Coordinates of C-alpha atoms in Angstrom, one line a residue:
Chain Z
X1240 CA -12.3 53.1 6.2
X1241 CA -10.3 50.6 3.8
X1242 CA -11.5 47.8 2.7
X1243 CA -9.8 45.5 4.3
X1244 CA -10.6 47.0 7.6
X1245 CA -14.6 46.9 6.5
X1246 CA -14.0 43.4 6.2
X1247 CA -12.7 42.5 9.4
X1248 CA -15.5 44.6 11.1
X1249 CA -18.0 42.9 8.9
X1250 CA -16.4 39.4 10.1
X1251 CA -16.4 40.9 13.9
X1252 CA -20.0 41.4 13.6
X1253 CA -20.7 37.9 12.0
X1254 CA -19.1 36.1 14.8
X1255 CA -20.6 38.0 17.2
X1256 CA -24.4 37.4 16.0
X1257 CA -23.4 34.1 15.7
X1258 CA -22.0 33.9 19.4
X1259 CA -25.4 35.5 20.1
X1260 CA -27.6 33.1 18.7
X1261 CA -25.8 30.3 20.4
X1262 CA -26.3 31.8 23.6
X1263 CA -29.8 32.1 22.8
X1264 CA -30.2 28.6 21.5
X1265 CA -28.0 27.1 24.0
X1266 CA -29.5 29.5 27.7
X1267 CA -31.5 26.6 28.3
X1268 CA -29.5 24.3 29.0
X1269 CA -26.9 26.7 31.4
X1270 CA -30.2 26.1 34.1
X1271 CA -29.9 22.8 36.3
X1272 CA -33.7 23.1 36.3
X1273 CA -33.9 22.8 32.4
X1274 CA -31.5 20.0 32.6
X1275 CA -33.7 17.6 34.8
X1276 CA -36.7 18.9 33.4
X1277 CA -35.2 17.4 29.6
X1278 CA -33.8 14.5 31.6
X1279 CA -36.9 13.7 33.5
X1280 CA -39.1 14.8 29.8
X1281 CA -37.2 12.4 27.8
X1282 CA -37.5 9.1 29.4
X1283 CA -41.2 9.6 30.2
X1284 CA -41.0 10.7 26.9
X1285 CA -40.0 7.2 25.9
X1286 CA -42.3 5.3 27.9
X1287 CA -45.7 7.4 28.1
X1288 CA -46.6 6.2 24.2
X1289 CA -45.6 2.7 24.9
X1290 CA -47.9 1.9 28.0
X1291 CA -50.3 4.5 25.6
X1292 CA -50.5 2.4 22.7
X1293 CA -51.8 -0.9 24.5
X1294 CA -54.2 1.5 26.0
X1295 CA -55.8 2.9 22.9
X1296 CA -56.1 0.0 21.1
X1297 CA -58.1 -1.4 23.6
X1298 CA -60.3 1.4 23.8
X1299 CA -58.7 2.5 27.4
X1300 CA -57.7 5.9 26.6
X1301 CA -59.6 7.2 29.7
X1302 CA -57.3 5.1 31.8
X1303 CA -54.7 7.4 32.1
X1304 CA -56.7 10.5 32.9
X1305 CA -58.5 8.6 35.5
X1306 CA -55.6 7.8 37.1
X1307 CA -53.8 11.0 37.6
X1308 CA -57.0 12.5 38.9
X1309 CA -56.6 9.5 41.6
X1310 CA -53.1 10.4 41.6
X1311 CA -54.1 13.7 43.1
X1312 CA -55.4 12.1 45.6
X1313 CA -52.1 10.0 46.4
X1314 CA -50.4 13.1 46.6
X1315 CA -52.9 15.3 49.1
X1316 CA -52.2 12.3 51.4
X1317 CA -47.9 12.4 50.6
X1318 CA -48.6 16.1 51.5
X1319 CA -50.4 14.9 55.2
X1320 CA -48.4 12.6 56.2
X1321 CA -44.7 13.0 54.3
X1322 CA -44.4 10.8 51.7
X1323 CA -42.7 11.5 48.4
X1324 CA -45.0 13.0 45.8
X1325 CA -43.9 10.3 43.1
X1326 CA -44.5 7.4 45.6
X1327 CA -47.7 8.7 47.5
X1328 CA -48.9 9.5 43.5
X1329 CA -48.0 5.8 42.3
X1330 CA -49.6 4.0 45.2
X1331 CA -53.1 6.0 44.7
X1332 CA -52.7 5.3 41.2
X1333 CA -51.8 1.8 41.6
X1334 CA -54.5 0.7 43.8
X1335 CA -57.3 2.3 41.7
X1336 CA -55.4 0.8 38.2
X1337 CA -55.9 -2.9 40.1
X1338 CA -59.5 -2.0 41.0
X1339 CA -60.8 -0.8 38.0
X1340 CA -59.2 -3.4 36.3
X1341 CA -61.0 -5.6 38.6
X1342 CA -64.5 -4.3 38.3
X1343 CA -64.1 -4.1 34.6
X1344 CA -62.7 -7.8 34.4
X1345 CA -65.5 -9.0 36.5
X1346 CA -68.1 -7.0 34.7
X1347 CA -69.6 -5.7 37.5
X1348 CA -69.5 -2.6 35.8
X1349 CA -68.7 -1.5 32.2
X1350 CA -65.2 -0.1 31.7
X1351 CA -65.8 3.3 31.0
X1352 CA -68.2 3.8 33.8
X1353 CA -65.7 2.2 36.3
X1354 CA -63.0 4.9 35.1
X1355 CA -65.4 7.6 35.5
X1356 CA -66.2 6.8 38.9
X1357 CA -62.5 6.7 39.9
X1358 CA -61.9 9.9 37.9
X1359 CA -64.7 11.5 39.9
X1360 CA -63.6 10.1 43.2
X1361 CA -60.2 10.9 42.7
X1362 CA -60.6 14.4 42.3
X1363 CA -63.2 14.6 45.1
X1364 CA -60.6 13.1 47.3
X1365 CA -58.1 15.0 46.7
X1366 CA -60.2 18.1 46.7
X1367 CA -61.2 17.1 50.4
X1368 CA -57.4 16.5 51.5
X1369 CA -56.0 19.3 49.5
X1370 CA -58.1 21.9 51.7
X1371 CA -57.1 20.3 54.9
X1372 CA -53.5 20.4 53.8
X1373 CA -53.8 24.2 53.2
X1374 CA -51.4 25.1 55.7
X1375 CA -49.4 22.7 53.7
X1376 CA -47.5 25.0 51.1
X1377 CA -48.7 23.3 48.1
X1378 CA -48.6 24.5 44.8
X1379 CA -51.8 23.6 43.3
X1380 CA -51.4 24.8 39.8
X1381 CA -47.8 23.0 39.5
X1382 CA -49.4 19.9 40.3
X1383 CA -52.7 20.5 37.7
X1384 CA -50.4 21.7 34.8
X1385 CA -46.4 21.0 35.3
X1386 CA -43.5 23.0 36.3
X1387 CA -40.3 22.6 34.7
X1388 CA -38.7 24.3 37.5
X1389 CA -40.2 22.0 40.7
X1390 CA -38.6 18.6 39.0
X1391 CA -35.9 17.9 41.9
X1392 CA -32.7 16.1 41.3
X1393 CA -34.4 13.1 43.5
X1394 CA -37.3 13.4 41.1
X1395 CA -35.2 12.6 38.4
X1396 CA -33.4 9.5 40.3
X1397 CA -36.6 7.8 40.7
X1398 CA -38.1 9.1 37.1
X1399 CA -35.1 7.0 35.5
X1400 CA -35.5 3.8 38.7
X1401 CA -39.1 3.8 37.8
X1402 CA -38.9 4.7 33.9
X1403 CA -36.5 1.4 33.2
X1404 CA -37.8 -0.9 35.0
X1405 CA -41.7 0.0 32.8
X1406 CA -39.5 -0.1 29.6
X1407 CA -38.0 -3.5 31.0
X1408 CA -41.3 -5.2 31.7
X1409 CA -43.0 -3.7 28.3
X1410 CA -40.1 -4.9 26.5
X1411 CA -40.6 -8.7 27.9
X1412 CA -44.1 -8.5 27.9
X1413 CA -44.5 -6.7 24.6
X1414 CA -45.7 -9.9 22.2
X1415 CA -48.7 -11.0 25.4
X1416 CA -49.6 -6.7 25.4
X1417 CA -49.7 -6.7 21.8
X1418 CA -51.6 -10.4 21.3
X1419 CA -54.4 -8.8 24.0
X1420 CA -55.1 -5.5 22.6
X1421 CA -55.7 -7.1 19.6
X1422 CA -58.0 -9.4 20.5
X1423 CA -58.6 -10.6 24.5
X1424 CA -60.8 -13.6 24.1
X1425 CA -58.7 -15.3 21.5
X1426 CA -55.7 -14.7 23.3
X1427 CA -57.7 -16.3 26.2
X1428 CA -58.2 -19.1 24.2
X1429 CA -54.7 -19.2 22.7
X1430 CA -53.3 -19.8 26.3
X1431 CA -52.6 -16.3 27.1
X1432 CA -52.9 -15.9 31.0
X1433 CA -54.8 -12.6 29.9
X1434 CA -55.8 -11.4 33.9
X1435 CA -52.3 -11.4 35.6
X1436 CA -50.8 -9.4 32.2
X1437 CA -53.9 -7.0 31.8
X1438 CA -53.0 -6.1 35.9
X1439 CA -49.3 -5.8 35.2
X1440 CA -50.2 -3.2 32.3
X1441 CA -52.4 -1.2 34.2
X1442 CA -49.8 -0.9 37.0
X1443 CA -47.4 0.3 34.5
X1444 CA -49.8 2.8 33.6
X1445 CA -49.9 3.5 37.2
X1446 CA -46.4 3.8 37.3
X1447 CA -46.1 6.1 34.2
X1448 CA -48.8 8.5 35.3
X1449 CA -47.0 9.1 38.6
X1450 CA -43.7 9.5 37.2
X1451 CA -45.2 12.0 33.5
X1452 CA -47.4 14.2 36.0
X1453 CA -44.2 16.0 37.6
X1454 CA -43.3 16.9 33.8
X1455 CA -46.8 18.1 32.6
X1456 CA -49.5 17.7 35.3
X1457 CA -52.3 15.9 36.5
X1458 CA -54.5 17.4 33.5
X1459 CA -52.2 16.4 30.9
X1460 CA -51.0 13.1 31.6
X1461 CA -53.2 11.1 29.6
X1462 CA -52.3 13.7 27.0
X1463 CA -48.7 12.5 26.1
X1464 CA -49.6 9.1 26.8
X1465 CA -52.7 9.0 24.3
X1466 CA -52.0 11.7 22.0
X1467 CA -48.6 10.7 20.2
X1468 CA -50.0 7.3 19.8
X1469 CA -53.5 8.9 18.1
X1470 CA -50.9 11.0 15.9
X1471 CA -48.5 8.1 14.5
X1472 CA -52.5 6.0 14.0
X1473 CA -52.7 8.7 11.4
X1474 CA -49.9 7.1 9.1
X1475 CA -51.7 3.4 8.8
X1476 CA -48.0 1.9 9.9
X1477 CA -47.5 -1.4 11.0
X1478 CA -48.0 -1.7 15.0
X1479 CA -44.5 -1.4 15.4
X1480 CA -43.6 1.3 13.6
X1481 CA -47.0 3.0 14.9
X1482 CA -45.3 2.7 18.1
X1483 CA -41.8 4.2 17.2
X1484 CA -43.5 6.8 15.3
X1485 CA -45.7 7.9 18.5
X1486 CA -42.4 7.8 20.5
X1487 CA -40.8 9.8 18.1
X1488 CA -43.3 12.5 18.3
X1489 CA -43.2 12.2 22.1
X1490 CA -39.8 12.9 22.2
X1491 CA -40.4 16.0 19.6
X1492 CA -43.1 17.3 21.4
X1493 CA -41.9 16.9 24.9
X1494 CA -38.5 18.7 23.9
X1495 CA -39.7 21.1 21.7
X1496 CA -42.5 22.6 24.2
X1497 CA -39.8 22.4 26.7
X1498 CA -37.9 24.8 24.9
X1499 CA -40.7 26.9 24.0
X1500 CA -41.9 27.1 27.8
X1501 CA -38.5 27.9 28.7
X1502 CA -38.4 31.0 25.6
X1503 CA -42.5 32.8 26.2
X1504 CA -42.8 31.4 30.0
X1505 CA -45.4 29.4 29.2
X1506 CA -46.7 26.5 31.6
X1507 CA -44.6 23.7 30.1
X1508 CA -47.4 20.6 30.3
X1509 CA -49.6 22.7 28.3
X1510 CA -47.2 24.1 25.7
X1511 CA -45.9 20.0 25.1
X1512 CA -49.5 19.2 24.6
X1513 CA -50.3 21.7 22.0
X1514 CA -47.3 20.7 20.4
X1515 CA -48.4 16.7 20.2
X1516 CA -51.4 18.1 18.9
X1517 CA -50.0 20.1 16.4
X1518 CA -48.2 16.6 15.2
X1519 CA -51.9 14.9 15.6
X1520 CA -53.1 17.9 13.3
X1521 CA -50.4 17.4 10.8
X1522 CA -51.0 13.3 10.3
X1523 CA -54.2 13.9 9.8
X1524 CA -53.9 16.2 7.1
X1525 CA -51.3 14.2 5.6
X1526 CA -53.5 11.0 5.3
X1527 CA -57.1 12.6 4.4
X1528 CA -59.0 10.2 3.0
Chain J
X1250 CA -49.4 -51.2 19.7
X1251 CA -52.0 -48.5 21.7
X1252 CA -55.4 -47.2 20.3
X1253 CA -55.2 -43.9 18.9
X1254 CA -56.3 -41.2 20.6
X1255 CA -59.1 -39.5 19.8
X1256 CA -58.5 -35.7 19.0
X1257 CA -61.5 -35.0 21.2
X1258 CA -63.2 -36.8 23.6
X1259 CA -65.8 -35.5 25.8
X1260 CA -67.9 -37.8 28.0
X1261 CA -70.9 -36.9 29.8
X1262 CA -70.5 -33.5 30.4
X1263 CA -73.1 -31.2 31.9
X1264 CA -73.3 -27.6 32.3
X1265 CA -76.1 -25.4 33.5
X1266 CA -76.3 -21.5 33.6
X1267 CA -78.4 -19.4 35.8
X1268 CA -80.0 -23.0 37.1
X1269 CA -80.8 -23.6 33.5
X1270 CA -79.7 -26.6 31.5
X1271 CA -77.3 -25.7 28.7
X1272 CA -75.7 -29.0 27.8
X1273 CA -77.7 -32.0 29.2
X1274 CA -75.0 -35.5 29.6
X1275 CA -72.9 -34.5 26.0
X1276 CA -70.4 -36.7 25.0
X1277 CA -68.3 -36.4 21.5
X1278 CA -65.8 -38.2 20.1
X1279 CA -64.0 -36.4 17.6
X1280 CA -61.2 -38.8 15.5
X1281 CA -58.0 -37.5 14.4
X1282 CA -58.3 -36.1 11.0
X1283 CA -62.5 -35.3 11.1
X1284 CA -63.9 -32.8 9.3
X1285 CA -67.0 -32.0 11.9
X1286 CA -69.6 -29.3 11.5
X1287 CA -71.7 -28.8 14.8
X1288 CA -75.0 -27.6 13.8
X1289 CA -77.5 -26.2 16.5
X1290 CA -80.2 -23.7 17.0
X1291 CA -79.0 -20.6 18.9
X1292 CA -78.9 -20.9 23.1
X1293 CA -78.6 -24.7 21.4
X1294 CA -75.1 -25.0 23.6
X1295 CA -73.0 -24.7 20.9
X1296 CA -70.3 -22.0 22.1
X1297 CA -70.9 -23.5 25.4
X1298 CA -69.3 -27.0 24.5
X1299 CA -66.9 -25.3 22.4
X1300 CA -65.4 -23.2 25.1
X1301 CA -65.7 -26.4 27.5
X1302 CA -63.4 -28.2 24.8
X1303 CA -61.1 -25.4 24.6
X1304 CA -60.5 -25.2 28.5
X1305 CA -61.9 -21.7 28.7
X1306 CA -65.0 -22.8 31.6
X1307 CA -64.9 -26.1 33.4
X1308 CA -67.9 -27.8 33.0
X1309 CA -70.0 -29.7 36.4
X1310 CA -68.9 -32.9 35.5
X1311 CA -67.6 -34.9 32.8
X1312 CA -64.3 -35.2 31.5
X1313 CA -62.6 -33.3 28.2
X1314 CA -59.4 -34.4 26.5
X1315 CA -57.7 -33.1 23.5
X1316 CA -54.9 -36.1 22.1
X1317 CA -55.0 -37.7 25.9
X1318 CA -54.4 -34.4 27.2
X1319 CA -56.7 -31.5 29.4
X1320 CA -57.4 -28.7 27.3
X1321 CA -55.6 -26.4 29.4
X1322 CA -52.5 -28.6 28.5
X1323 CA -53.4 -29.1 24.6
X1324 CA -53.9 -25.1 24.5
X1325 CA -50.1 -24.1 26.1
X1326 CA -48.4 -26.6 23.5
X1327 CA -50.5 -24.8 20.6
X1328 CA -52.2 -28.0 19.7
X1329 CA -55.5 -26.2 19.3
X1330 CA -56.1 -23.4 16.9
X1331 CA -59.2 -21.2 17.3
X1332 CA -60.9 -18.9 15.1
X1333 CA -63.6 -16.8 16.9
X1334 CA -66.9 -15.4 15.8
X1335 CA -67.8 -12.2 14.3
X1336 CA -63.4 -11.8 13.4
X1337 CA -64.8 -10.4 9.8
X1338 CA -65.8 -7.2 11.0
X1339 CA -63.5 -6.9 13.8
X1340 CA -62.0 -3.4 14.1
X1341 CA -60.7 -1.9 11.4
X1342 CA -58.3 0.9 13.3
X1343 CA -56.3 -1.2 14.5
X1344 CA -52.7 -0.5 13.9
X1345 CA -51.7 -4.0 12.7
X1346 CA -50.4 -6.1 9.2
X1347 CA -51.0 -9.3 8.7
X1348 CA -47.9 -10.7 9.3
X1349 CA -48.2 -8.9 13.1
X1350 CA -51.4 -10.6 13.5
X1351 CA -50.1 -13.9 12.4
X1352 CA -46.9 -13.8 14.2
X1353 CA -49.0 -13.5 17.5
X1354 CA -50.1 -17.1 16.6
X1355 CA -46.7 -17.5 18.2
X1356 CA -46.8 -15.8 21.7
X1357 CA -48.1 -18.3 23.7
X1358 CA -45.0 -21.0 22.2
X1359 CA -42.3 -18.2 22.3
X1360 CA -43.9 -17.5 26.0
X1361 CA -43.0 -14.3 28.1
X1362 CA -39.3 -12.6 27.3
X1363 CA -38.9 -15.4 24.6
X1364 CA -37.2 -14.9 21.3
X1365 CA -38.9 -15.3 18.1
X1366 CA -36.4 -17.6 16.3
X1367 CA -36.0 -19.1 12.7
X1368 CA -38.6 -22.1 13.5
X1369 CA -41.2 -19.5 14.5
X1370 CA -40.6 -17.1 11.2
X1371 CA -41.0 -20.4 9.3
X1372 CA -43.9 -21.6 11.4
X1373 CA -45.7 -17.9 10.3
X1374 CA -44.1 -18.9 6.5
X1375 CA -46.0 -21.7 6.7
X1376 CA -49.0 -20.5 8.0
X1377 CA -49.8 -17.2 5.5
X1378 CA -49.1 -19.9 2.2
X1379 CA -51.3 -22.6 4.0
X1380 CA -54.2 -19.9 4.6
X1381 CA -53.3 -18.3 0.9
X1382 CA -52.7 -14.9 2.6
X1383 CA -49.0 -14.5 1.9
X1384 CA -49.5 -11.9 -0.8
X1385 CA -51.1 -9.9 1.9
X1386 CA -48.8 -9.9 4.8
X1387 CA -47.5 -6.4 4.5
X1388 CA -51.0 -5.0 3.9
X1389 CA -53.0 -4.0 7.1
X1390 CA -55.6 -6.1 8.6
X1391 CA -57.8 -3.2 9.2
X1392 CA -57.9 -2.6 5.3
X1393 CA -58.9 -6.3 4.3
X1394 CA -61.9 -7.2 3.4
X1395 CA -64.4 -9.9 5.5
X1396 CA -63.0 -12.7 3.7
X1397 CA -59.5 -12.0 3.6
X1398 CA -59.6 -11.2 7.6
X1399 CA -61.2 -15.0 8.5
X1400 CA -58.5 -15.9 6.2
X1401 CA -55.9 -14.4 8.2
X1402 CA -57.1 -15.6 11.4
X1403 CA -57.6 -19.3 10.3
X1404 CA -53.2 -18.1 9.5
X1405 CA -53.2 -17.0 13.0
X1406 CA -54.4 -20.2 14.1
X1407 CA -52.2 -22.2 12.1
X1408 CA -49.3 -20.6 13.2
X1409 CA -48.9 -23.0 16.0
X1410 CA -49.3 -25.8 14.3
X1411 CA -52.3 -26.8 15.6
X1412 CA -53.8 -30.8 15.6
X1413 CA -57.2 -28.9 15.5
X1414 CA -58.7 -26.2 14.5
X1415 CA -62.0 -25.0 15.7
X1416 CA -64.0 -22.3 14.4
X1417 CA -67.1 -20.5 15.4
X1418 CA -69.3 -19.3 12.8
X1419 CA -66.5 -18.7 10.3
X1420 CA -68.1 -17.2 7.7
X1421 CA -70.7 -14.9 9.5
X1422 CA -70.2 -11.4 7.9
X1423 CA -68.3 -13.1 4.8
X1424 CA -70.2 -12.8 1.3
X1425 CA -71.5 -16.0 -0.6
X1426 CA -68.5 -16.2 -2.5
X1427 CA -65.9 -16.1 0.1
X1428 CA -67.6 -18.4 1.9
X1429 CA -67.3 -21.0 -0.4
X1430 CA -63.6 -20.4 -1.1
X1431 CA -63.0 -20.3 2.3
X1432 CA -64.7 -23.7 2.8
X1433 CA -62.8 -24.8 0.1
X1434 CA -59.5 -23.6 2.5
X1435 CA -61.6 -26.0 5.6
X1436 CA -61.3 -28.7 3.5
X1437 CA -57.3 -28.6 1.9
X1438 CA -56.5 -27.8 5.6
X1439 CA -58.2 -30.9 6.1
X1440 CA -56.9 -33.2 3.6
X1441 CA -53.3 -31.9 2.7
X1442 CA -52.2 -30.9 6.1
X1443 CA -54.2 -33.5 8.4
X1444 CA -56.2 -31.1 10.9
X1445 CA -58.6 -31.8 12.5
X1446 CA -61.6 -29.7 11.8
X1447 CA -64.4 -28.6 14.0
X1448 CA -66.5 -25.8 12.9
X1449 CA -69.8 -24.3 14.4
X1450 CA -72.4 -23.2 12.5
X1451 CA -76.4 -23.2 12.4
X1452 CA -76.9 -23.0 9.3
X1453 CA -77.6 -26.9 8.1
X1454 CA -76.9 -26.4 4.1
X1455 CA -73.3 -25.2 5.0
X1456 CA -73.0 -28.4 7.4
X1457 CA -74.0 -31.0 5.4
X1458 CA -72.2 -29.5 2.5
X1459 CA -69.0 -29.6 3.5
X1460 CA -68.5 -31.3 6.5
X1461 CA -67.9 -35.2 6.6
X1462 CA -69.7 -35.5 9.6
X1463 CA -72.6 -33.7 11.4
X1464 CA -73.3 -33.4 15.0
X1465 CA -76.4 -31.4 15.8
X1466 CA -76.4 -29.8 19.5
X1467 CA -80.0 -28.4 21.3
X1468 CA -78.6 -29.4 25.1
X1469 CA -78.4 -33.0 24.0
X1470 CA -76.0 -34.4 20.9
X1471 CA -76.3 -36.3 17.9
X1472 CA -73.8 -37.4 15.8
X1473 CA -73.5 -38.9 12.3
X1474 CA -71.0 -39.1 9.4
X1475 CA -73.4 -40.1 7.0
X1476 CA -75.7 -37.0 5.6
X1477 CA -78.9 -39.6 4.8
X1478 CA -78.7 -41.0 8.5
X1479 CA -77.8 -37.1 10.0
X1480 CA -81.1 -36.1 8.0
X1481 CA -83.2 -38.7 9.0
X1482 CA -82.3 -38.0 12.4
X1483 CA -85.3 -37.8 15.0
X1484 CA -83.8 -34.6 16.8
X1485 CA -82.2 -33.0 13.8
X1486 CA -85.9 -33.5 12.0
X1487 CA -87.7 -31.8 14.5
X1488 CA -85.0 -29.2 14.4
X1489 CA -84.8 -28.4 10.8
X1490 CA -87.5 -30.1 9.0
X1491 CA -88.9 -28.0 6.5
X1492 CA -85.0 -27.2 5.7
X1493 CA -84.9 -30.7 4.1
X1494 CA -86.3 -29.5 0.5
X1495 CA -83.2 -27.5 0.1
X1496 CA -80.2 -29.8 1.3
X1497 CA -78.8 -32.4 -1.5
X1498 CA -75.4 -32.9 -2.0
X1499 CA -73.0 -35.6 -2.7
X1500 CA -70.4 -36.5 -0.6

């Protein structure tokens, strides 16, 4: 063999690794599914930390969770009688998000026990209609943990409808969110009309839960709405950048276990979660103190 | 040319919870430009009238203005500032700097999907040099200590360029010596800038001290500017009498 023509083989076999590798890195996207699931991931994504930080810092982590288990719910009834998963999930979600709210607000019962008794109530509903739907075809661990591969192109249509219009209202409302999760009574007294914003930013969560469980399921909802946020509390940033921080690590995390769901088959809301985590994990031993 | 108007004026006003008498026919007149401490033994009515003067519960009758105005309407146009109790230990994970927590001052001015222009950055200017807490606007308010937090609320407060400022036990949680500085702050608020200044408190020493005039609150009020007729007060002497060994000061 000459030299010259070990070279060209050696180049050959370079380019061809290289073609390789691409392949490998780019297979995921050559699936329609993988495409809506990133579409669909990225915007909730974007708006799970930002309905999530007004939630933590007013000690309403629990919100989330509650509500997807009532979301359940919503979505044993869609499966009865018809109605879109998303829209059947939202209006559970949004009637128990104005209640609790309501009960919490009136003090007829503390917060925490009023989310409990929705989580528990949700999920016993739904276990009730989900055995009577049995004939129903439905896909009970999709719904509990995410599937990549049932996000439909209408899905995605209302994902983005529903996404904008949350990042919309947070946007305009972000300066009364912000001056209530600080403090509620002296924005009260500052002329804050604290009742009517407090409702709109648990229907937002409302909203956000129905539109994140299709990505990562019922289980893990609150997850990537409360966990990014935990993990960009870690760095002691401003409240702004604590909020482009978690969003950033939303969009890392949703992507990356995405990707790595895709590669080992994994259940994709679980692998995003564990990848949050790992961020949370990372923060925290960064900023030991 | 008209009277001035008072910067509070509350006539007979009564309120009652669970069928028991809180405030029993109160009224106050508060000029513009006071310096009032409100002395009163606790379940006194002290929060109770304060929250009645700040709009927050309606009280069975009587009537409440703030500069002519209801207190709903003084509180929109930022006229009142308020400083709650127990801010000093408030929580300390909150993701926030100062200069967050003073720009919120703003909100209810800027009002929902409203731009926070060049008057508003110089209103929060304003406010973190007039509360001494500019050198601390980058820092975060979860890492401040007791007295530099009420400092940064009285900032908050400011920060709408309030006619009044009314403060609930400021200083509870705050050590001796920020309490006296940030009396100090009460007063230059006070004298430089013109605010009114109403500030709660049950502790008689810190009243008499520092305030111009005293008003002392157990359902029914009295009010004096003087500290030898405030002392010698029937109600405040059944109130606090064996206090009185440890209260001279000149005003």
């Amino acid at each position: 063999m000459t030299p010259k023509y070990a070279s060209c083989m050696a180049t050959a076999f370079r380019s061809f690794t290289t073609i390789t590798d691409m392949h490998f890195l780019l297979e995921p996207f050559a699936y329609d599914f993988m495409l809506r699931a990133f579409a669909a991931g990225i915007l909730t994504a974007i708006i799970a930390p930002m309905i999530g930080i007004f939630l933590v810092t007013r000690r309403y982590s629990f919100m989330a969770d509650t509500l997807a288990h009532v979301s359940l719910a919503g979505i044993a009834v869609g499966t009865l009688t018809g109605i879109h998963p998303i829209f059947a999930a939202l209006g559970a979600s949004a009637i128990a998000a104005l209640a609790v709210e309501q009960l919490r607000s009136a003090k007829r019962v503390l917060g925490e026990s009023a989310l409990a008794l929705f989580l528990s109530g949700g999920l016993a509903l739904a276990s009730v209609l989900l055995s009577l739907a049995k004939g129903n075809n439905v896909n009970l661990g999709s719904l509990l943990f995410g599937s990549i591969t049932t996000v439909s192109v209408t899905d995605v249509t209302y994902v983005f409808a529903l996404g904008v219009v949350v990042l919309v209202v947070i946007l305009i409302l972000y300066r009364q969110l912000f001056s209530i999760s600080f403090d509620e009574e002296l924005s009260l007294a500052s002329g804050l009309n604290v009742g009517t914003i407090n409702r709109i930013l648990v229907l937002l969560a409302a909203v956000t839960v129905s539109l994140t469980m299709r990505i990562v399921g019922v289980l893990l909802v609150g997850a990537l709405m409360i966990i990014p946020v935990v993990a960009a509390m870690q760095w002691k940033l401003s409240f702004l950048r604590t909020l482009l921080l978690a969003i950033a690590i939303s969009l890392f995390s949703v992507v990356t276990g995405l990707l790595l769901s895709f590669y080992a088959g994994t259940a994709s809301g679980g692998t995003i979660v564990l990848v949050a985590i790992a961020c949370f994990l990372v923060g925290l031993g960064f900023n030991r103190r | 040319m008209t009277k001035q108007e008072l910067a509070i004026d509350v006539q007979h006003v009564n309120f009652s919870y669970n069928s028991e008498n809180v405030l029993d026919d109160v009224t106050l007149a508060v000029e513009p430009g006071a310096y009032l401490g409100l002395l009163g033994p606790n379940g006194g009515g002290k929060t109770t009238l304060m929250k009645i003067i700040l709009g927050l519960i309606e009280p069975e009758n009587g009537s409440i203005k703030i500069f002519g105005k209801t207190p709903q309407d003084a509180r929109r146009e930022g006229k009142i500032g308020y400083v709650p109790q127990r801010i000093a230990q408030g929580d300390s994970s909150f993701p926030a700097t100062v200069e967050e927590i003073v720009r919120s001052g703003r909100t209810p001015i800027i009002g929902i999907g409203g731009l926070f222009r060049q008057s508003d950055a110089n209103a929060v200017e304003e406010a973190l040099h007039a509360a001494g807490v500019h050198h601390l606007r980058h820092r975060l308010v979860g890492q401040l200590s007791g007295g530099e937090r009420q400092k940064v609320f009285i900032a908050r407060a400011l920060a709408s360029r309030p006619k009044i400022l009314i403060l609930d036990e400021p200083t509870t949680g705050v050590d001796i010596g920020a309490k006296e500085a940030f009396y100090t702050l009460l007063k230059e608020l006070n004298t430089k800038h013109g605010i009114t200044i109403v500030f709660i408190s049950h502790d008689l020493e810190v009243v008499t001290k520092h305030a111009t005039c005293a008003a002392c609150l157990n359902q029914k009020i009295v009010v004096h500017c003087s500290e030898h007729a405030f002392l010698h007060d029937p109600e405040v002497r059944k109130l606090y009498g064996d206090s009185f060994s440890f209260v001279h000061h000149d005003h």
